Amino acid sequence: MDTNARLRQLPKVDVLLERPELAALAEDVGRTVVLEAVREALDAARAAILATPDCPESASPDVAAGPTADEIAVDAAARVRTRARTSLRRVINATGIIVHTNIGRSPLAYVAADAAADIARGYSTLEFDVESGARGSRHAHVEGLICKLTGAEAAMAVNNNAAAVLLAIAALARGKEAIVSRGELVEIGGSFRVPDVMRESGATMVEVGTTNKTHLRDYENVPLKDDIAAYLDYENAITENTGLLLKVHTSNYRVVGFTEGVPAAELVALGARNSVPVMEDQGSGVLLDLARWNLPHEPTVGEAVAAGLDVVTFSGDKLLGGPQAGILAGRYHVIAALKKHPLARAVRLDKMTLAALEATLRLYLDPERAAREVPTLRMLSAPRSEIAERAERLVGLIEAAAPGRFSPVAAEDVSRAGGGALPMADIPTSVVSLVPTGCSVDDLERALRLGEPHIIARISEGRLLLDPRTILPDEDDEVVSALARIASEWR
Ligand SMILES: *Cc1c(COP(=O)(O)O)cnc(C)c1O
């Protein structure tokens, strides 16, 4: 058949659109999207025919004629599905890294996700006081809770902790000097670096101390007899230009060995002597002492507030386990000034986030409930025995769903807190360890990653590891089905 005859045989757009499978898709996603996909599929079919102009008479009739109407419809439907797929999609985290920044940090508690969805759909008391019928404050929804949970006099929440730090430094030290220890010039990843944030805040950074040791006398040289500083020509770092003493929690690394830093309480006393405010960027935002679950003690927000800091900043979606937010807790007059600062408007929270944050904080009013219902806390605190049981169960289900295909076994391993928190903590866990037959472990990792939902796993020493600690309990079955599907596709 000559090329023109083959082209003429292609189905018409209208005919394709009337096919039941494409008509059904049009109901779902709209006729325009399907029409575009059908045109693309027809263009592809035309291109395929033109690519083989001298199709020999001896070729099988199918090949000689070109793509069939069925094939073009299947192609069009696939194009519609790709186009209709959202960009932001759910992922199953089987990595064992709990606060995993690339895949969304903290999953929300059910009540928090519900609260966000509920408030999103309608109008709300966002900035409305129902008692007086007058304008209210969006800070009111979380301020009391944060104060109760941390002991602070006042609090507010903004878009993320980076914004909280920017706002606090700008409000307290713009045009002045802010003193920070050389041991705390942290990079958090991405573009958050303490020196850069200070510059953007309009403060001049004054570094004191060394990488491993910073002493109180590095800030203020009070020559005492027998004090080495009396013999060295130290200059006072604190001057009349000092606007702020900044402490940064080195949340994502530790300097170990011959080290020393100035505790918050001593900085607070120093600040008071010199009438300079003192703030701490605490990073992860721990509200409960993690030592109760045999994890390393991480300074809590309450401890920082009790040390007398003027303001403490931390993330809402790291160890706190809520939505992306930055929380500022501290002295009444400092927080009042921050609320009025022009930057506060630029970094303010959306109503959905506020709803989720309020619901998350409410769970903390009962620590046992928080440990049960806040996924990040539940994952951190789950004992190894509980994870081991889930791993064994998964091993059985995987072997039953795809016999002989993955050789699943439960094995001891470690989970990580992630999110730049608890960098030294190995959290003992049990993983499901797989060695596929019929494909490489890299192929399996890729197939899981590209599937729907996407499953992100880890490869170690030629085995694929799935850590149930970070797989939400109701996702176990999806992991098993995904492996069964992959096994059937590779048969
Ligand atoms: C994570 C972190 C930040 C940045 O917080 P985001 O909520 O990601 O903006 C700032 N400082 C410290 C010490 C951190 O650990």
Short mmCIF file of C-alpha atoms and ligand atoms in Angstrom, two decimals:
data_model
loop_
_atom_site.label_atom_id
_atom_site.label_comp_id
_atom_site.label_asym_id
_atom_site.label_seq_id
_atom_site.Cartn_x
_atom_site.Cartn_y
_atom_site.Cartn_z
CA MET A 1 0.00 0.00 0.00
CA ASP A 2 1.44 3.40 -0.79
CA THR A 3 2.05 6.00 1.85
CA ASN A 4 -0.93 8.18 0.92
CA ALA A 5 -3.33 5.28 1.06
CA ARG A 6 -1.96 4.31 4.49
CA LEU A 7 -2.37 7.90 5.73
CA ARG A 8 -5.95 7.97 4.41
CA GLN A 9 -6.73 4.85 6.42
CA LEU A 10 -6.08 6.62 9.74
CA PRO A 11 -9.26 7.14 11.78
CA LYS A 12 -10.79 10.63 11.97
CA VAL A 13 -10.57 12.69 15.17
CA ASP A 14 -14.36 12.62 15.71
CA VAL A 15 -14.50 8.86 15.33
CA LEU A 16 -11.78 8.43 17.93
CA LEU A 17 -13.49 10.85 20.33
CA GLU A 18 -16.66 8.76 20.19
CA ARG A 19 -14.91 5.61 21.38
CA PRO A 20 -16.30 4.72 24.82
CA GLU A 21 -12.93 4.72 26.65
CA LEU A 22 -12.05 8.18 25.34
CA ALA A 23 -15.57 9.51 25.87
CA ALA A 24 -15.36 8.35 29.50
CA LEU A 25 -12.02 10.10 29.96
CA ALA A 26 -13.54 13.28 28.52
CA GLU A 27 -16.18 13.14 31.27
CA ASP A 28 -13.39 13.07 33.86
CA VAL A 29 -10.85 15.55 32.57
CA GLY A 30 -12.75 17.56 29.97
CA ARG A 31 -13.10 17.25 26.20
CA THR A 32 -10.32 19.74 25.43
CA VAL A 33 -7.66 17.64 27.10
CA VAL A 34 -8.81 14.48 25.32
CA LEU A 35 -9.05 16.25 21.96
CA GLU A 36 -5.47 17.47 22.31
CA ALA A 37 -4.27 13.98 23.22
CA VAL A 38 -6.12 12.43 20.24
CA ARG A 39 -4.51 14.94 17.87
CA GLU A 40 -1.09 14.13 19.29
CA ALA A 41 -1.69 10.40 18.99
CA LEU A 42 -2.76 10.86 15.35
CA ASP A 43 0.31 13.00 14.65
CA ALA A 44 2.48 10.25 16.11
CA ALA A 45 0.73 7.65 13.93
CA ARG A 46 1.25 9.81 10.83
CA ALA A 47 4.92 10.25 11.70
CA ALA A 48 5.26 6.48 12.11
CA ILE A 49 3.81 5.91 8.62
CA LEU A 50 6.01 8.60 7.05
CA ALA A 51 9.05 7.06 8.76
CA THR A 52 8.52 3.88 6.71
CA PRO A 53 7.61 5.23 3.24
CA ASP A 54 8.84 2.18 1.39
CA CYS A 55 6.98 -0.34 3.40
CA PRO A 56 7.54 -3.54 1.40
CA GLU A 57 4.51 -5.39 0.03
CA SER A 58 5.87 -8.44 1.79
CA ALA A 59 5.41 -6.81 5.22
CA SER A 60 2.60 -8.21 7.33
CA PRO A 61 -0.67 -6.38 6.57
CA ASP A 62 -0.71 -4.78 10.05
CA VAL A 63 2.68 -3.20 9.65
CA ALA A 64 1.99 -2.24 6.07
CA ALA A 65 -1.20 -0.38 6.96
CA GLY A 66 0.19 1.51 9.97
CA PRO A 67 -1.17 1.92 13.53
CA THR A 68 -4.75 0.69 14.03
CA ALA A 69 -7.56 2.76 15.51
CA ASP A 70 -7.29 0.66 18.69
CA GLU A 71 -3.59 1.42 19.02
CA ILE A 72 -4.10 5.12 18.46
CA ALA A 73 -6.91 5.20 21.05
CA VAL A 74 -4.70 3.42 23.61
CA ASP A 75 -1.93 5.91 22.89
CA ALA A 76 -4.34 8.86 23.26
CA ALA A 77 -5.69 7.51 26.56
CA ALA A 78 -2.15 7.13 27.89
CA ARG A 79 -1.40 10.73 26.87
CA VAL A 80 -4.53 11.93 28.68
CA ARG A 81 -3.52 10.10 31.85
CA THR A 82 0.00 11.53 31.79
CA ARG A 83 -1.40 15.00 31.28
CA ALA A 84 -4.03 14.64 34.00
CA ARG A 85 -1.49 13.40 36.53
CA THR A 86 -0.69 16.06 39.07
CA SER A 87 2.91 17.09 39.62
CA LEU A 88 2.73 16.97 43.41
CA ARG A 89 1.95 13.33 44.18
CA ARG A 90 1.98 11.01 47.14
CA VAL A 91 5.14 9.03 47.87
CA ILE A 92 5.64 6.07 50.19
CA ASN A 93 8.78 6.61 52.26
CA ALA A 94 10.53 3.28 52.77
CA THR A 95 13.94 4.87 53.35
CA GLY A 96 13.87 4.87 57.15
CA ILE A 97 14.75 8.59 57.13
CA ILE A 98 11.92 10.08 59.15
CA VAL A 99 12.09 13.81 58.44
CA HIS A 100 13.04 13.51 54.78
CA THR A 101 13.21 17.02 53.30
CA ASN A 102 12.98 16.01 49.63
CA ILE A 103 9.77 14.08 50.11
CA GLY A 104 7.93 16.53 52.32
CA ARG A 105 9.46 16.31 55.80
CA SER A 106 6.71 15.51 58.29
CA PRO A 107 3.52 13.70 57.35
CA LEU A 108 0.62 15.27 59.23
CA ALA A 109 -1.49 13.67 61.92
CA TYR A 110 -4.98 12.75 60.69
CA VAL A 111 -6.59 15.46 62.79
CA ALA A 112 -4.15 18.04 61.43
CA ALA A 113 -4.73 17.07 57.78
CA ASP A 114 -8.50 17.05 58.38
CA ALA A 115 -8.38 20.46 60.03
CA ALA A 116 -6.50 21.91 57.05
CA ALA A 117 -8.95 20.41 54.56
CA ASP A 118 -11.93 21.54 56.60
CA ILE A 119 -10.76 25.15 56.92
CA ALA A 120 -9.61 25.21 53.27
CA ARG A 121 -13.09 24.55 51.92
CA GLY A 122 -14.85 27.52 53.47
CA TYR A 123 -14.56 30.78 55.33
CA SER A 124 -13.09 30.79 58.82
CA THR A 125 -12.27 32.86 61.90
CA LEU A 126 -8.80 33.48 60.44
CA GLU A 127 -8.78 37.16 61.41
CA PHE A 128 -12.25 37.49 62.87
CA ASP A 129 -13.29 37.57 66.49
CA VAL A 130 -16.80 36.12 66.73
CA GLU A 131 -17.38 37.52 70.23
CA SER A 132 -16.95 41.15 69.25
CA GLY A 133 -17.71 40.77 65.56
CA ALA A 134 -14.55 42.74 64.93
CA ARG A 135 -11.22 42.00 63.36
CA GLY A 136 -9.16 39.37 65.19
CA SER A 137 -5.55 38.25 64.99
CA ARG A 138 -4.36 35.27 62.98
CA HIS A 139 -1.70 34.72 65.65
CA ALA A 140 -4.36 34.02 68.25
CA HIS A 141 -5.06 30.52 66.96
CA VAL A 142 -1.67 29.14 67.98
CA GLU A 143 -0.14 31.65 70.36
CA GLY A 144 -1.77 30.37 73.55
CA LEU A 145 -0.92 26.76 72.68
CA ILE A 146 2.73 27.54 71.96
CA CYS A 147 3.00 29.48 75.22
CA LYS A 148 1.43 26.66 77.19
CA LEU A 149 3.69 24.03 75.61
CA THR A 150 6.94 26.01 75.90
CA GLY A 151 6.44 28.33 78.87
CA ALA A 152 6.99 31.40 76.67
CA GLU A 153 5.23 34.71 77.36
CA ALA A 154 4.25 35.20 73.72
CA ALA A 155 4.56 33.48 70.37
CA MET A 156 3.81 33.68 66.67
CA ALA A 157 4.15 31.42 63.65
CA VAL A 158 5.43 32.28 60.17
CA ASN A 159 6.09 30.49 56.90
CA ASN A 160 9.13 28.47 57.95
CA ASN A 161 12.03 28.66 60.37
CA ALA A 162 14.25 30.41 57.81
CA ALA A 163 11.64 33.18 57.71
CA ALA A 164 11.43 33.21 61.51
CA VAL A 165 15.20 33.72 61.80
CA LEU A 166 15.19 36.40 59.08
CA LEU A 167 12.34 38.25 60.76
CA ALA A 168 13.85 38.08 64.25
CA ILE A 169 17.31 39.27 63.19
CA ALA A 170 15.87 42.02 60.99
CA ALA A 171 13.63 43.26 63.79
CA LEU A 172 16.28 43.09 66.52
CA ALA A 173 19.55 43.88 64.77
CA ARG A 174 19.05 45.62 61.42
CA GLY A 175 21.79 48.23 61.04
CA LYS A 176 23.54 46.87 64.10
CA GLU A 177 26.01 44.12 64.87
CA ALA A 178 24.91 40.61 65.72
CA ILE A 179 27.41 38.37 67.47
CA VAL A 180 27.59 34.67 66.72
CA SER A 181 30.03 31.92 67.62
CA ARG A 182 32.28 30.56 64.85
CA GLY A 183 31.18 27.11 65.96
CA GLU A 184 27.58 27.90 65.01
CA LEU A 185 27.87 29.29 61.48
CA VAL A 186 25.59 26.56 60.24
CA GLU A 187 24.52 25.62 56.74
CA ILE A 188 21.19 23.81 56.84
CA GLY A 189 21.16 22.73 53.22
CA GLY A 190 19.68 24.42 50.25
CA SER A 191 20.45 28.06 50.66
CA PHE A 192 20.05 28.58 54.40
CA ARG A 193 23.44 29.63 55.76
CA VAL A 194 23.63 31.65 58.93
CA PRO A 195 26.05 34.31 57.55
CA ASP A 196 23.83 34.83 54.48
CA VAL A 197 20.63 35.12 56.50
CA MET A 198 22.31 37.68 58.76
CA ARG A 199 23.38 39.73 55.76
CA GLU A 200 19.86 39.59 54.28
CA SER A 201 18.47 40.70 57.64
CA GLY A 202 20.59 43.83 57.47
CA ALA A 203 22.74 42.92 60.46
CA THR A 204 26.51 42.97 60.47
CA MET A 205 27.85 39.63 61.58
CA VAL A 206 30.52 39.65 64.25
CA GLU A 207 32.14 36.25 64.72
CA VAL A 208 33.62 35.19 68.02
CA GLY A 209 35.50 32.14 69.23
CA THR A 210 36.80 29.31 67.08
CA THR A 211 35.28 26.34 65.28
CA ASN A 212 35.53 24.08 68.30
CA LYS A 213 35.62 26.42 71.29
CA THR A 214 33.85 29.63 72.16
CA HIS A 215 34.09 31.12 75.66
CA LEU A 216 32.10 33.80 77.38
CA ARG A 217 35.21 35.99 77.36
CA ASP A 218 35.16 35.87 73.56
CA TYR A 219 32.05 38.03 73.75
CA GLU A 220 33.08 40.29 76.58
CA ASN A 221 36.57 40.66 77.89
CA VAL A 222 36.26 41.19 81.60
CA PRO A 223 39.87 41.03 82.72
CA LEU A 224 40.13 39.08 85.91
CA LYS A 225 43.29 38.33 87.76
CA ASP A 226 44.53 34.88 86.72
CA ASP A 227 42.29 34.92 83.70
CA ILE A 228 44.23 34.35 80.52
CA ALA A 229 42.20 37.12 78.92
CA ALA A 230 43.84 39.60 81.23
CA TYR A 231 47.14 38.91 79.53
CA LEU A 232 45.89 38.73 75.98
CA ASP A 233 44.91 41.73 74.02
CA TYR A 234 41.29 40.74 73.54
CA GLU A 235 38.86 43.32 72.33
CA ASN A 236 35.34 43.34 73.51
CA ALA A 237 33.09 41.88 70.85
CA ILE A 238 30.17 43.53 72.59
CA THR A 239 30.08 47.25 71.89
CA GLU A 240 27.45 49.94 71.81
CA ASN A 241 26.76 48.82 68.22
CA THR A 242 25.74 45.33 69.28
CA GLY A 243 22.07 44.66 68.56
CA LEU A 244 21.85 40.95 69.18
CA LEU A 245 23.55 37.87 70.56
CA LEU A 246 22.64 34.97 68.30
CA LYS A 247 22.90 31.32 69.27
CA VAL A 248 22.35 28.67 66.61
CA HIS A 249 21.69 25.06 67.47
CA THR A 250 24.00 22.91 65.37
CA SER A 251 21.10 20.66 64.56
CA ASN A 252 22.60 18.77 61.64
CA TYR A 253 26.16 18.14 62.84
CA ARG A 254 28.20 17.83 65.99
CA VAL A 255 31.71 18.97 66.74
CA VAL A 256 33.06 16.31 69.08
CA GLY A 257 36.23 16.15 71.14
CA PHE A 258 37.87 19.30 72.51
CA THR A 259 34.85 21.57 72.31
CA GLU A 260 33.11 24.24 74.31
CA GLY A 261 30.24 26.58 73.74
CA VAL A 262 28.53 29.17 75.88
CA PRO A 263 25.30 27.85 77.37
CA ALA A 264 22.15 29.85 76.64
CA ALA A 265 21.75 30.90 80.29
CA GLU A 266 25.23 32.49 80.33
CA LEU A 267 24.53 34.34 77.08
CA VAL A 268 21.27 35.55 78.58
CA ALA A 269 23.12 36.93 81.61
CA LEU A 270 25.66 38.56 79.32
CA GLY A 271 22.88 40.10 77.25
CA ALA A 272 21.16 41.41 80.37
CA ARG A 273 24.39 43.03 81.64
CA ASN A 274 24.74 44.83 78.33
CA SER A 275 21.07 45.41 77.53
CA VAL A 276 21.34 43.34 74.35
CA PRO A 277 18.64 40.83 73.33
CA VAL A 278 19.60 37.17 72.96
CA MET A 279 17.99 34.76 70.51
CA GLU A 280 18.46 31.12 69.66
CA ASP A 281 17.68 29.44 66.35
CA GLN A 282 16.85 26.03 67.67
CA GLY A 283 16.12 24.32 64.36
CA SER A 284 14.23 21.13 64.94
CA GLY A 285 11.61 22.22 67.48
CA VAL A 286 11.48 19.51 70.11
CA LEU A 287 8.56 19.96 72.51
CA LEU A 288 8.93 16.70 74.46
CA ASP A 289 12.11 15.23 75.91
CA LEU A 290 13.10 12.53 73.43
CA ALA A 291 15.09 10.73 76.13
CA ARG A 292 11.82 9.15 77.29
CA TRP A 293 12.08 6.97 74.16
CA ASN A 294 15.76 6.19 74.64
CA LEU A 295 16.75 8.71 72.02
CA PRO A 296 19.59 11.17 72.69
CA HIS A 297 18.44 14.18 74.66
CA GLU A 298 17.84 17.06 72.30
CA PRO A 299 17.37 20.48 73.96
CA THR A 300 13.66 21.24 74.07
CA VAL A 301 12.07 24.57 73.25
CA GLY A 302 10.90 24.73 76.86
CA GLU A 303 14.48 24.47 78.12
CA ALA A 304 15.58 27.29 75.82
CA VAL A 305 12.69 29.48 76.94
CA ALA A 306 13.45 28.69 80.59
CA ALA A 307 17.06 29.80 80.05
CA GLY A 308 15.59 33.27 79.55
CA LEU A 309 16.19 33.79 75.83
CA ASP A 310 14.31 36.73 74.37
CA VAL A 311 13.22 34.67 71.38
CA VAL A 312 13.62 31.06 70.27
CA THR A 313 12.87 30.02 66.69
CA PHE A 314 12.17 26.52 65.36
CA SER A 315 10.51 24.62 62.51
CA GLY A 316 6.97 23.28 62.57
CA ASP A 317 7.71 20.35 60.27
CA LYS A 318 10.88 18.83 61.66
CA LEU A 319 10.73 16.92 64.94
CA LEU A 320 7.55 18.73 65.96
CA GLY A 321 5.79 16.83 63.17
CA GLY A 322 3.41 19.52 61.97
CA PRO A 323 3.05 21.54 58.77
CA GLN A 324 5.81 23.71 57.29
CA ALA A 325 6.04 26.68 59.62
CA GLY A 326 8.51 28.68 61.64
CA ILE A 327 7.63 29.36 65.24
CA LEU A 328 8.92 32.23 67.37
CA ALA A 329 8.46 31.95 71.12
CA GLY A 330 9.77 34.42 73.64
CA ARG A 331 9.33 37.62 75.59
CA TYR A 332 6.12 39.56 75.25
CA HIS A 333 7.64 42.86 74.08
CA VAL A 334 9.94 41.16 71.55
CA ILE A 335 7.15 39.10 69.97
CA ALA A 336 4.91 42.18 69.93
CA ALA A 337 7.58 44.04 67.93
CA LEU A 338 7.97 41.10 65.54
CA LYS A 339 4.23 40.95 64.88
CA LYS A 340 4.30 44.62 63.82
CA HIS A 341 7.42 44.34 61.64
CA PRO A 342 6.79 44.84 57.89
CA LEU A 343 8.44 41.49 57.11
CA ALA A 344 5.85 39.71 59.25
CA ARG A 345 3.24 40.28 56.56
CA ALA A 346 5.55 38.89 53.87
CA VAL A 347 6.17 35.68 55.78
CA ARG A 348 2.74 35.14 57.33
CA LEU A 349 1.02 31.78 57.45
CA ASP A 350 -1.85 30.61 55.31
CA LYS A 351 -5.12 29.48 56.94
CA MET A 352 -4.61 25.82 55.97
CA THR A 353 -1.22 25.74 57.62
CA LEU A 354 -2.54 27.52 60.70
CA ALA A 355 -5.34 24.97 60.99
CA ALA A 356 -2.90 22.06 60.72
CA LEU A 357 -0.48 23.67 63.15
CA GLU A 358 -3.17 24.36 65.74
CA ALA A 359 -4.43 20.76 65.50
CA THR A 360 -0.89 19.39 65.82
CA LEU A 361 -0.09 21.56 68.85
CA ARG A 362 -3.36 20.50 70.50
CA LEU A 363 -2.21 16.87 70.31
CA TYR A 364 0.84 17.84 72.38
CA LEU A 365 -1.39 18.91 75.26
CA ASP A 366 -1.47 15.17 75.99
CA PRO A 367 2.07 13.87 75.33
CA GLU A 368 0.88 10.24 75.13
CA ARG A 369 -1.62 11.21 72.48
CA ALA A 370 1.03 13.19 70.58
CA ALA A 371 3.32 10.14 70.58
CA ARG A 372 0.49 8.01 69.18
CA GLU A 373 -0.94 10.39 66.61
CA VAL A 374 1.84 12.68 65.35
CA PRO A 375 3.46 10.46 62.68
CA THR A 376 6.96 11.89 63.13
CA LEU A 377 6.86 11.26 66.88
CA ARG A 378 5.29 7.84 66.41
CA MET A 379 8.04 6.84 63.96
CA LEU A 380 10.78 8.20 66.24
CA SER A 381 9.42 6.46 69.30
CA ALA A 382 8.31 3.11 67.86
CA PRO A 383 10.31 0.36 69.59
CA ARG A 384 12.34 -1.97 67.40
CA SER A 385 10.17 -4.93 68.43
CA GLU A 386 7.12 -3.26 66.90
CA ILE A 387 8.95 -2.50 63.65
CA ALA A 388 10.33 -6.06 63.61
CA GLU A 389 6.79 -7.45 63.78
CA ARG A 390 5.74 -5.35 60.81
CA ALA A 391 8.86 -6.38 58.89
CA GLU A 392 8.09 -10.09 59.52
CA ARG A 393 4.50 -9.60 58.44
CA LEU A 394 5.62 -7.85 55.25
CA VAL A 395 8.09 -10.65 54.52
CA GLY A 396 5.22 -13.17 54.68
CA LEU A 397 2.90 -11.06 52.54
CA ILE A 398 5.55 -10.36 49.89
CA GLU A 399 6.53 -14.03 49.61
CA ALA A 400 2.85 -14.99 49.32
CA ALA A 401 2.12 -12.34 46.68
CA ALA A 402 5.20 -13.06 44.53
CA PRO A 403 6.55 -16.50 45.49
CA GLY A 404 10.24 -16.98 44.78
CA ARG A 405 10.69 -13.55 43.22
CA PHE A 406 12.24 -11.38 45.93
CA SER A 407 13.66 -13.72 48.61
CA PRO A 408 12.40 -11.37 51.36
CA VAL A 409 13.99 -11.56 54.81
CA ALA A 410 13.80 -9.31 57.87
CA ALA A 411 17.16 -7.83 58.88
CA GLU A 412 18.48 -5.47 61.53
CA ASP A 413 19.39 -2.00 60.38
CA VAL A 414 19.20 1.64 61.48
CA SER A 415 16.69 4.40 60.79
CA ARG A 416 17.59 8.09 60.89
CA ALA A 417 15.76 11.11 62.26
CA GLY A 418 16.78 13.13 59.17
CA GLY A 419 15.83 16.75 58.59
CA GLY A 420 19.08 17.88 60.11
CA ALA A 421 18.11 16.55 63.52
CA LEU A 422 19.71 14.08 65.91
CA PRO A 423 22.68 13.65 63.54
CA MET A 424 24.43 11.16 65.81
CA ALA A 425 21.45 8.94 66.56
CA ASP A 426 21.31 5.44 65.09
CA ILE A 427 17.73 4.35 65.66
CA PRO A 428 17.67 0.54 65.68
CA THR A 429 15.13 -0.86 63.23
CA SER A 430 14.14 -3.94 61.25
CA VAL A 431 14.04 -3.73 57.48
CA VAL A 432 12.63 -5.99 54.79
CA SER A 433 15.59 -6.95 52.64
CA LEU A 434 14.91 -8.05 49.04
CA VAL A 435 17.03 -9.64 46.33
CA PRO A 436 14.99 -9.85 43.11
CA THR A 437 15.24 -12.72 40.66
CA GLY A 438 14.84 -11.82 37.00
CA CYS A 439 16.06 -8.26 37.30
CA SER A 440 18.77 -6.26 39.03
CA VAL A 441 18.27 -4.59 42.40
CA ASP A 442 18.70 -1.24 40.62
CA ASP A 443 15.84 -2.12 38.25
CA LEU A 444 13.66 -3.00 41.22
CA GLU A 445 14.47 0.27 42.99
CA ARG A 446 13.59 2.16 39.82
CA ALA A 447 10.35 0.25 39.22
CA LEU A 448 9.19 0.97 42.78
CA ARG A 449 10.18 4.61 42.44
CA LEU A 450 8.32 5.09 39.13
CA GLY A 451 5.19 3.18 40.19
CA GLU A 452 2.04 4.70 41.60
CA PRO A 453 2.22 5.51 44.37
CA HIS A 454 5.95 6.06 44.13
CA ILE A 455 7.85 3.96 46.65
CA ILE A 456 11.26 5.26 47.69
CA ALA A 457 13.57 2.55 49.00
CA ARG A 458 17.23 2.21 49.84
CA ILE A 459 19.89 -0.06 48.32
CA SER A 460 22.64 -1.43 50.50
CA GLU A 461 25.20 -4.07 49.62
CA GLY A 462 23.26 -5.37 46.64
CA ARG A 463 19.95 -5.63 48.51
CA LEU A 464 16.88 -3.45 48.39
CA LEU A 465 15.82 -2.35 51.87
CA LEU A 466 12.33 -1.29 52.93
CA ASP A 467 12.18 0.23 56.43
CA PRO A 468 8.65 -0.13 57.89
CA ARG A 469 9.44 2.61 60.43
CA THR A 470 8.71 5.31 57.84
CA ILE A 471 6.07 3.41 55.84
CA LEU A 472 2.70 4.55 57.23
CA PRO A 473 0.88 1.49 58.62
CA ASP A 474 -1.94 1.73 56.07
CA GLU A 475 0.62 1.76 53.26
CA ASP A 476 1.98 -1.75 53.96
CA ASP A 477 -0.53 -3.37 51.60
CA GLU A 478 0.31 -0.92 48.81
CA VAL A 479 3.97 -1.92 49.07
CA VAL A 480 3.01 -5.60 48.75
CA SER A 481 0.73 -4.92 45.74
CA ALA A 482 3.43 -2.88 44.03
CA LEU A 483 5.91 -5.76 44.37
CA ALA A 484 3.29 -8.25 43.11
CA ARG A 485 2.62 -6.02 40.08
CA ILE A 486 6.33 -5.64 39.33
CA ALA A 487 6.81 -9.41 39.56
CA SER A 488 3.93 -10.05 37.15
CA GLU A 489 5.21 -7.49 34.64
CA TRP A 490 8.62 -9.15 34.60
CA ARG A 491 7.37 -12.64 34.09
C1 LIG B 1 16.17 23.51 59.61
C2 LIG B 1 16.81 24.67 60.22
C3 LIG B 1 16.57 25.96 59.73
C4 LIG B 1 15.65 26.20 58.57
O1 LIG B 1 14.34 25.86 58.93
P1 LIG B 1 13.19 25.71 57.81
O2 LIG B 1 11.96 25.41 58.59
O3 LIG B 1 13.64 24.64 56.91
O4 LIG B 1 13.10 27.01 57.11
C5 LIG B 1 17.19 27.01 60.33
N1 LIG B 1 18.04 26.82 61.35
C6 LIG B 1 18.30 25.59 61.88
C7 LIG B 1 19.27 25.46 63.02
C8 LIG B 1 17.70 24.47 61.33
O5 LIG B 1 17.97 23.26 61.82
#
